[in-house]
Amino acid sequence: MYTLFYSPGSASMVVHLALLEIGAPFRLEKVDFDRDAQRSPEYLRINPRGQVPTLVIDGQPYFESAALLLILAERHPEARLAPPPGSELRAAWYQWTVFFTNALGPVYRQWFYPSDLGSAEHPPQVRDALREKIESAWALVDTHLQAHGPHMLGASFSGVDLLATMYMRWSRNMPRPALEWPALRRLADLVRARPSWGRMCDVEGLTEWRS
Ligand SMILES: N[C@@H](CCC(=O)N[C@@H](CS)C(=O)NCC(=O)O)C(=O)O
């Protein structure tokens, strides 16, 4: 049995989507950011970073969204969130999963949380530098998809498409939203057409960027 500690539209989204794709039973626990519940002593006991997601697996809590995707894919091979171990596509799957969580995750974090760097708002040059990093990552992914899409691994959907689409959604109010790149939009449309996406939006109460 799984319990996912989540906040709507946040980094927990990819784990929520993966659980829906798998069809395994799970329970959702909303972490109320308005009340700073992520920093409560009870929550810090299961996630010392004070962030979502946390996924409790058979009583044991784990954090980091991409790691949770890897864990779920491994525990449920029948859901085909990852290609078979040892295959060429599996190598590409690791590469892109780590790329998103490494090249985009921390930059988005800095974009949305200037307080991590000790300020209420970034100075314009920092904002521009972060925006450029995010846009160059999207340009790279778009080039890859133009040549090898429509999914991150080609013809077939995999869990890394969920991760990509979560990160794309976060750009929706940025100066250059990811959907402006044609191959990114095609991937987002494919993922947003999946039943898991609609269900996740319904449950998390998300109305923007549904389809
Ligand atoms: N690297 C982490 C980042 C998690 C993260 O930054 N979560 C945000 C929501 S997207 C959060 O919990 N924010 C609340 C806070 O930091 O107070 C992951 O991918 O799981």
PDB file of C-alpha atoms and ligand atoms in Angstrom:
ATOM      1  CA  MET A   1       0.000   0.000   0.000  1.00  0.00           C
ATOM      2  CA  TYR A   2       1.224   3.474  -0.877  1.00  0.00           C
ATOM      3  CA  THR A   3       0.555   6.827   0.749  1.00  0.00           C
ATOM      4  CA  LEU A   4       1.502   9.929  -1.221  1.00  0.00           C
ATOM      5  CA  PHE A   5       1.981  13.214   0.608  1.00  0.00           C
ATOM      6  CA  TYR A   6       1.267  15.831  -2.035  1.00  0.00           C
ATOM      7  CA  SER A   7       0.394  19.419  -2.796  1.00  0.00           C
ATOM      8  CA  PRO A   8      -1.674  20.278  -5.904  1.00  0.00           C
ATOM      9  CA  GLY A   9       0.383  21.011  -9.024  1.00  0.00           C
ATOM     10  CA  SER A  10       3.711  20.501  -7.265  1.00  0.00           C
ATOM     11  CA  ALA A  11       6.573  18.001  -7.669  1.00  0.00           C
ATOM     12  CA  SER A  12       4.293  15.313  -6.255  1.00  0.00           C
ATOM     13  CA  MET A  13       2.377  15.394  -9.555  1.00  0.00           C
ATOM     14  CA  VAL A  14       4.653  12.933 -11.348  1.00  0.00           C
ATOM     15  CA  VAL A  15       4.286  10.420  -8.528  1.00  0.00           C
ATOM     16  CA  HIS A  16       0.513  10.842  -8.479  1.00  0.00           C
ATOM     17  CA  LEU A  17       0.441  10.269 -12.254  1.00  0.00           C
ATOM     18  CA  ALA A  18       2.699   7.216 -11.988  1.00  0.00           C
ATOM     19  CA  LEU A  19       0.450   5.685  -9.323  1.00  0.00           C
ATOM     20  CA  LEU A  20      -2.590   6.271 -11.534  1.00  0.00           C
ATOM     21  CA  GLU A  21      -0.829   4.752 -14.545  1.00  0.00           C
ATOM     22  CA  ILE A  22       0.089   1.708 -12.453  1.00  0.00           C
ATOM     23  CA  GLY A  23      -3.403   1.302 -11.035  1.00  0.00           C
ATOM     24  CA  ALA A  24      -2.079   0.247  -7.633  1.00  0.00           C
ATOM     25  CA  PRO A  25      -4.120   1.195  -4.554  1.00  0.00           C
ATOM     26  CA  PHE A  26      -2.860   4.343  -2.853  1.00  0.00           C
ATOM     27  CA  ARG A  27      -3.931   6.956  -0.369  1.00  0.00           C
ATOM     28  CA  LEU A  28      -3.395  10.704  -0.800  1.00  0.00           C
ATOM     29  CA  GLU A  29      -2.495  13.014   2.084  1.00  0.00           C
ATOM     30  CA  LYS A  30      -2.597  16.701   1.228  1.00  0.00           C
ATOM     31  CA  VAL A  31       0.188  18.770   2.778  1.00  0.00           C
ATOM     32  CA  ASP A  32      -1.293  22.204   3.398  1.00  0.00           C
ATOM     33  CA  PHE A  33       1.329  24.734   2.276  1.00  0.00           C
ATOM     34  CA  ASP A  34      -0.943  27.619   3.370  1.00  0.00           C
ATOM     35  CA  ARG A  35      -0.485  26.395   6.921  1.00  0.00           C
ATOM     36  CA  ASP A  36       3.197  25.542   6.429  1.00  0.00           C
ATOM     37  CA  ALA A  37       2.369  21.911   7.163  1.00  0.00           C
ATOM     38  CA  GLN A  38       5.512  20.837   5.271  1.00  0.00           C
ATOM     39  CA  ARG A  39       7.557  22.275   8.121  1.00  0.00           C
ATOM     40  CA  SER A  40       5.538  20.741  10.956  1.00  0.00           C
ATOM     41  CA  PRO A  41       7.504  18.419  13.274  1.00  0.00           C
ATOM     42  CA  GLU A  42       5.317  15.456  12.225  1.00  0.00           C
ATOM     43  CA  TYR A  43       5.984  16.007   8.533  1.00  0.00           C
ATOM     44  CA  LEU A  44       9.694  16.660   9.016  1.00  0.00           C
ATOM     45  CA  ARG A  45       9.912  13.250  10.633  1.00  0.00           C
ATOM     46  CA  ILE A  46       8.976  11.607   7.328  1.00  0.00           C
ATOM     47  CA  ASN A  47      10.641  14.181   5.066  1.00  0.00           C
ATOM     48  CA  PRO A  48      13.512  16.096   6.676  1.00  0.00           C
ATOM     49  CA  ARG A  49      13.679  18.436   3.643  1.00  0.00           C
ATOM     50  CA  GLY A  50      10.198  19.767   4.397  1.00  0.00           C
ATOM     51  CA  GLN A  51       9.084  19.273   0.812  1.00  0.00           C
ATOM     52  CA  VAL A  52       6.642  17.229  -1.212  1.00  0.00           C
ATOM     53  CA  PRO A  53       6.458  14.583  -2.456  1.00  0.00           C
ATOM     54  CA  THR A  54       6.917  11.929   0.170  1.00  0.00           C
ATOM     55  CA  LEU A  55       5.840   8.418  -0.742  1.00  0.00           C
ATOM     56  CA  VAL A  56       5.320   5.940   2.060  1.00  0.00           C
ATOM     57  CA  ILE A  57       5.927   2.413   0.813  1.00  0.00           C
ATOM     58  CA  ASP A  58       4.971  -0.369   3.203  1.00  0.00           C
ATOM     59  CA  GLY A  59       5.412   2.007   6.145  1.00  0.00           C
ATOM     60  CA  GLN A  60       8.746   3.472   4.997  1.00  0.00           C
ATOM     61  CA  PRO A  61       8.876   7.089   3.715  1.00  0.00           C
ATOM     62  CA  TYR A  62      10.955   8.117   0.679  1.00  0.00           C
ATOM     63  CA  PHE A  63      11.424  11.509  -1.003  1.00  0.00           C
ATOM     64  CA  GLU A  64      12.665  13.040  -4.304  1.00  0.00           C
ATOM     65  CA  SER A  65      10.141  12.880  -7.129  1.00  0.00           C
ATOM     66  CA  ALA A  66      12.409  11.334  -9.800  1.00  0.00           C
ATOM     67  CA  ALA A  67      13.629   8.671  -7.365  1.00  0.00           C
ATOM     68  CA  LEU A  68      10.023   7.844  -6.539  1.00  0.00           C
ATOM     69  CA  LEU A  69       9.282   7.456 -10.244  1.00  0.00           C
ATOM     70  CA  LEU A  70      12.255   5.082 -10.604  1.00  0.00           C
ATOM     71  CA  ILE A  71      11.144   3.073  -7.561  1.00  0.00           C
ATOM     72  CA  LEU A  72       7.552   2.762  -8.772  1.00  0.00           C
ATOM     73  CA  ALA A  73       8.634   1.778 -12.290  1.00  0.00           C
ATOM     74  CA  GLU A  74      10.837  -0.952 -10.853  1.00  0.00           C
ATOM     75  CA  ARG A  75       8.164  -2.254  -8.482  1.00  0.00           C
ATOM     76  CA  HIS A  76       5.533  -2.409 -11.236  1.00  0.00           C
ATOM     77  CA  PRO A  77       7.232  -3.564 -14.456  1.00  0.00           C
ATOM     78  CA  GLU A  78       3.828  -4.566 -15.869  1.00  0.00           C
ATOM     79  CA  ALA A  79       2.886  -0.856 -16.046  1.00  0.00           C
ATOM     80  CA  ARG A  80       5.760  -0.306 -18.509  1.00  0.00           C
ATOM     81  CA  LEU A  81       6.754   3.034 -17.044  1.00  0.00           C
ATOM     82  CA  ALA A  82      10.339   2.021 -17.851  1.00  0.00           C
ATOM     83  CA  PRO A  83      11.764  -0.113 -20.677  1.00  0.00           C
ATOM     84  CA  PRO A  84      13.243  -3.514 -19.744  1.00  0.00           C
ATOM     85  CA  PRO A  85      16.429  -3.443 -17.608  1.00  0.00           C
ATOM     86  CA  GLY A  86      19.594  -3.699 -19.680  1.00  0.00           C
ATOM     87  CA  SER A  87      17.952  -2.468 -22.881  1.00  0.00           C
ATOM     88  CA  GLU A  88      19.175   0.503 -24.891  1.00  0.00           C
ATOM     89  CA  LEU A  89      15.931   2.330 -24.176  1.00  0.00           C
ATOM     90  CA  ARG A  90      16.415   1.750 -20.448  1.00  0.00           C
ATOM     91  CA  ALA A  91      19.714   3.616 -20.671  1.00  0.00           C
ATOM     92  CA  ALA A  92      17.983   6.502 -22.450  1.00  0.00           C
ATOM     93  CA  TRP A  93      15.234   6.420 -19.814  1.00  0.00           C
ATOM     94  CA  TYR A  94      17.797   6.862 -17.015  1.00  0.00           C
ATOM     95  CA  GLN A  95      19.533   9.596 -18.952  1.00  0.00           C
ATOM     96  CA  TRP A  96      16.409  11.710 -19.483  1.00  0.00           C
ATOM     97  CA  THR A  97      15.011  11.118 -16.000  1.00  0.00           C
ATOM     98  CA  VAL A  98      18.242  12.342 -14.452  1.00  0.00           C
ATOM     99  CA  PHE A  99      18.487  15.170 -16.984  1.00  0.00           C
ATOM    100  CA  PHE A 100      15.081  16.543 -15.976  1.00  0.00           C
ATOM    101  CA  THR A 101      15.640  16.243 -12.264  1.00  0.00           C
ATOM    102  CA  ASN A 102      19.179  17.622 -12.518  1.00  0.00           C
ATOM    103  CA  ALA A 103      19.106  20.239 -15.275  1.00  0.00           C
ATOM    104  CA  LEU A 104      15.581  21.539 -14.728  1.00  0.00           C
ATOM    105  CA  GLY A 105      14.486  20.649 -11.191  1.00  0.00           C
ATOM    106  CA  PRO A 106      16.927  22.815  -9.198  1.00  0.00           C
ATOM    107  CA  VAL A 107      16.613  25.741 -11.624  1.00  0.00           C
ATOM    108  CA  TYR A 108      12.826  25.747 -11.356  1.00  0.00           C
ATOM    109  CA  ARG A 109      13.234  25.494  -7.585  1.00  0.00           C
ATOM    110  CA  GLN A 110      15.377  28.658  -7.593  1.00  0.00           C
ATOM    111  CA  TRP A 111      12.947  30.402  -9.950  1.00  0.00           C
ATOM    112  CA  PHE A 112       9.942  29.722  -7.704  1.00  0.00           C
ATOM    113  CA  TYR A 113      11.728  29.973  -4.342  1.00  0.00           C
ATOM    114  CA  PRO A 114      13.993  33.061  -4.221  1.00  0.00           C
ATOM    115  CA  SER A 115      13.834  32.622  -0.453  1.00  0.00           C
ATOM    116  CA  ASP A 116      16.140  29.567  -0.873  1.00  0.00           C
ATOM    117  CA  LEU A 117      18.827  32.098  -1.806  1.00  0.00           C
ATOM    118  CA  GLY A 118      17.822  34.429   0.989  1.00  0.00           C
ATOM    119  CA  SER A 119      15.859  37.065  -0.943  1.00  0.00           C
ATOM    120  CA  ALA A 120      12.183  37.906  -1.354  1.00  0.00           C
ATOM    121  CA  GLU A 121      12.679  38.434  -5.108  1.00  0.00           C
ATOM    122  CA  HIS A 122      15.571  37.704  -7.457  1.00  0.00           C
ATOM    123  CA  PRO A 123      17.444  40.654  -8.959  1.00  0.00           C
ATOM    124  CA  PRO A 124      16.667  40.925 -12.708  1.00  0.00           C
ATOM    125  CA  GLN A 125      20.033  39.457 -13.802  1.00  0.00           C
ATOM    126  CA  VAL A 126      19.472  36.330 -11.663  1.00  0.00           C
ATOM    127  CA  ARG A 127      15.948  35.943 -13.028  1.00  0.00           C
ATOM    128  CA  ASP A 128      17.250  36.279 -16.580  1.00  0.00           C
ATOM    129  CA  ALA A 129      19.985  33.706 -15.947  1.00  0.00           C
ATOM    130  CA  LEU A 130      17.485  31.213 -14.510  1.00  0.00           C
ATOM    131  CA  ARG A 131      15.067  31.803 -17.375  1.00  0.00           C
ATOM    132  CA  GLU A 132      17.833  31.234 -19.914  1.00  0.00           C
ATOM    133  CA  LYS A 133      18.847  27.968 -18.247  1.00  0.00           C
ATOM    134  CA  ILE A 134      15.260  26.711 -18.319  1.00  0.00           C
ATOM    135  CA  GLU A 135      14.724  27.791 -21.919  1.00  0.00           C
ATOM    136  CA  SER A 136      17.966  26.216 -23.115  1.00  0.00           C
ATOM    137  CA  ALA A 137      16.980  22.934 -21.463  1.00  0.00           C
ATOM    138  CA  TRP A 138      13.619  23.071 -23.252  1.00  0.00           C
ATOM    139  CA  ALA A 139      15.313  23.883 -26.553  1.00  0.00           C
ATOM    140  CA  LEU A 140      17.535  20.826 -26.121  1.00  0.00           C
ATOM    141  CA  VAL A 141      14.562  18.569 -25.370  1.00  0.00           C
ATOM    142  CA  ASP A 142      12.621  19.989 -28.314  1.00  0.00           C
ATOM    143  CA  THR A 143      15.547  19.245 -30.658  1.00  0.00           C
ATOM    144  CA  HIS A 144      15.676  15.697 -29.298  1.00  0.00           C
ATOM    145  CA  LEU A 145      11.923  15.233 -29.766  1.00  0.00           C
ATOM    146  CA  GLN A 146      11.985  16.639 -33.300  1.00  0.00           C
ATOM    147  CA  ALA A 147      14.466  13.920 -34.240  1.00  0.00           C
ATOM    148  CA  HIS A 148      13.417  11.056 -31.993  1.00  0.00           C
ATOM    149  CA  GLY A 149       9.879  11.781 -30.669  1.00  0.00           C
ATOM    150  CA  PRO A 150       7.026  12.018 -30.264  1.00  0.00           C
ATOM    151  CA  HIS A 151       7.739  10.615 -26.764  1.00  0.00           C
ATOM    152  CA  MET A 152      11.018  11.025 -24.920  1.00  0.00           C
ATOM    153  CA  LEU A 153      11.892   7.440 -25.855  1.00  0.00           C
ATOM    154  CA  GLY A 154      10.415   7.540 -29.329  1.00  0.00           C
ATOM    155  CA  ALA A 155       7.238   5.753 -30.328  1.00  0.00           C
ATOM    156  CA  SER A 156       6.281   4.474 -26.885  1.00  0.00           C
ATOM    157  CA  PHE A 157       5.115   6.325 -23.807  1.00  0.00           C
ATOM    158  CA  SER A 158       7.141   5.903 -20.600  1.00  0.00           C
ATOM    159  CA  GLY A 159       7.299   7.405 -17.118  1.00  0.00           C
ATOM    160  CA  VAL A 160       9.827  10.028 -18.165  1.00  0.00           C
ATOM    161  CA  ASP A 161       7.090  11.625 -20.315  1.00  0.00           C
ATOM    162  CA  LEU A 162       5.158  12.253 -17.088  1.00  0.00           C
ATOM    163  CA  LEU A 163       8.185  13.953 -15.560  1.00  0.00           C
ATOM    164  CA  ALA A 164       8.731  16.073 -18.682  1.00  0.00           C
ATOM    165  CA  THR A 165       5.091  17.150 -18.731  1.00  0.00           C
ATOM    166  CA  MET A 166       5.067  18.108 -15.055  1.00  0.00           C
ATOM    167  CA  TYR A 167       8.067  20.367 -15.668  1.00  0.00           C
ATOM    168  CA  MET A 168       6.478  21.768 -18.834  1.00  0.00           C
ATOM    169  CA  ARG A 169       3.377  22.703 -16.875  1.00  0.00           C
ATOM    170  CA  TRP A 170       5.453  24.731 -14.440  1.00  0.00           C
ATOM    171  CA  SER A 171       6.567  26.991 -17.300  1.00  0.00           C
ATOM    172  CA  ARG A 172       3.007  28.017 -18.163  1.00  0.00           C
ATOM    173  CA  ASN A 173       3.302  31.529 -16.683  1.00  0.00           C
ATOM    174  CA  MET A 174       6.949  32.049 -17.585  1.00  0.00           C
ATOM    175  CA  PRO A 175       8.121  34.442 -20.311  1.00  0.00           C
ATOM    176  CA  ARG A 176       8.484  31.549 -22.785  1.00  0.00           C
ATOM    177  CA  PRO A 177       6.184  28.634 -21.874  1.00  0.00           C
ATOM    178  CA  ALA A 178       7.363  25.185 -22.968  1.00  0.00           C
ATOM    179  CA  LEU A 179       4.309  24.782 -25.209  1.00  0.00           C
ATOM    180  CA  GLU A 180       5.813  27.343 -27.591  1.00  0.00           C
ATOM    181  CA  TRP A 181       8.253  24.657 -28.778  1.00  0.00           C
ATOM    182  CA  PRO A 182       6.316  22.484 -31.284  1.00  0.00           C
ATOM    183  CA  ALA A 183       7.686  19.077 -30.335  1.00  0.00           C
ATOM    184  CA  LEU A 184       7.226  19.832 -26.633  1.00  0.00           C
ATOM    185  CA  ARG A 185       3.613  20.754 -27.278  1.00  0.00           C
ATOM    186  CA  ARG A 186       3.076  17.505 -29.167  1.00  0.00           C
ATOM    187  CA  LEU A 187       4.452  15.521 -26.203  1.00  0.00           C
ATOM    188  CA  ALA A 188       2.390  17.528 -23.701  1.00  0.00           C
ATOM    189  CA  ASP A 189      -0.741  16.908 -25.793  1.00  0.00           C
ATOM    190  CA  LEU A 190      -0.063  13.162 -25.849  1.00  0.00           C
ATOM    191  CA  VAL A 191       0.398  13.024 -22.073  1.00  0.00           C
ATOM    192  CA  ARG A 192      -2.569  15.305 -21.386  1.00  0.00           C
ATOM    193  CA  ALA A 193      -4.771  12.993 -23.482  1.00  0.00           C
ATOM    194  CA  ARG A 194      -4.062  10.090 -21.117  1.00  0.00           C
ATOM    195  CA  PRO A 195      -6.750   9.206 -18.567  1.00  0.00           C
ATOM    196  CA  SER A 196      -4.199   9.556 -15.732  1.00  0.00           C
ATOM    197  CA  TRP A 197      -3.762  13.260 -16.516  1.00  0.00           C
ATOM    198  CA  GLY A 198      -7.489  14.055 -16.377  1.00  0.00           C
ATOM    199  CA  ARG A 199      -7.912  12.072 -13.192  1.00  0.00           C
ATOM    200  CA  MET A 200      -4.910  13.753 -11.541  1.00  0.00           C
ATOM    201  CA  CYS A 201      -6.269  17.212 -12.480  1.00  0.00           C
ATOM    202  CA  ASP A 202      -9.715  16.326 -11.079  1.00  0.00           C
ATOM    203  CA  VAL A 203      -8.333  14.995  -7.800  1.00  0.00           C
ATOM    204  CA  GLU A 204      -5.788  17.796  -7.320  1.00  0.00           C
ATOM    205  CA  GLY A 205      -8.347  20.430  -8.376  1.00  0.00           C
ATOM    206  CA  LEU A 206      -6.209  21.764 -11.262  1.00  0.00           C
ATOM    207  CA  THR A 207      -8.082  23.779 -13.858  1.00  0.00           C
ATOM    208  CA  GLU A 208      -5.219  25.469 -15.766  1.00  0.00           C
ATOM    209  CA  TRP A 209      -3.263  23.681 -18.488  1.00  0.00           C
ATOM    210  CA  ARG A 210      -5.607  20.654 -18.505  1.00  0.00           C
ATOM    211  CA  SER A 211      -5.607  20.035 -22.248  1.00  0.00           C
TER     212      SER A 211
HETATM  213  N1  LIG B   1      13.917  17.825  -5.678  1.00  0.00           N
HETATM  214  C1  LIG B   1      12.651  17.723  -5.036  1.00  0.00           C
HETATM  215  C2  LIG B   1      12.002  19.099  -4.999  1.00  0.00           C
HETATM  216  C3  LIG B   1      10.750  19.091  -4.190  1.00  0.00           C
HETATM  217  C4  LIG B   1      10.177  20.496  -4.041  1.00  0.00           C
HETATM  218  O1  LIG B   1      10.855  21.521  -4.244  1.00  0.00           O
HETATM  219  N2  LIG B   1       8.884  20.536  -3.679  1.00  0.00           N
HETATM  220  C5  LIG B   1       8.222  21.797  -3.498  1.00  0.00           C
HETATM  221  C6  LIG B   1       6.907  21.840  -4.265  1.00  0.00           C
HETATM  222  S1  LIG B   1       7.187  21.736  -6.008  1.00  0.00           S
HETATM  223  C7  LIG B   1       7.891  21.982  -2.022  1.00  0.00           C
HETATM  224  O2  LIG B   1       7.709  21.033  -1.297  1.00  0.00           O
HETATM  225  N3  LIG B   1       7.773  23.240  -1.603  1.00  0.00           N
HETATM  226  C8  LIG B   1       7.424  23.615  -0.266  1.00  0.00           C
HETATM  227  C9  LIG B   1       8.540  24.273   0.453  1.00  0.00           C
HETATM  228  O3  LIG B   1       9.716  24.184   0.028  1.00  0.00           O
HETATM  229  O4  LIG B   1       8.267  24.885   1.486  1.00  0.00           O
HETATM  230  C10 LIG B   1      11.762  16.715  -5.763  1.00  0.00           C
HETATM  231  O5  LIG B   1      11.829  16.665  -6.996  1.00  0.00           O
HETATM  232  O6  LIG B   1      11.027  15.978  -5.102  1.00  0.00           O
END
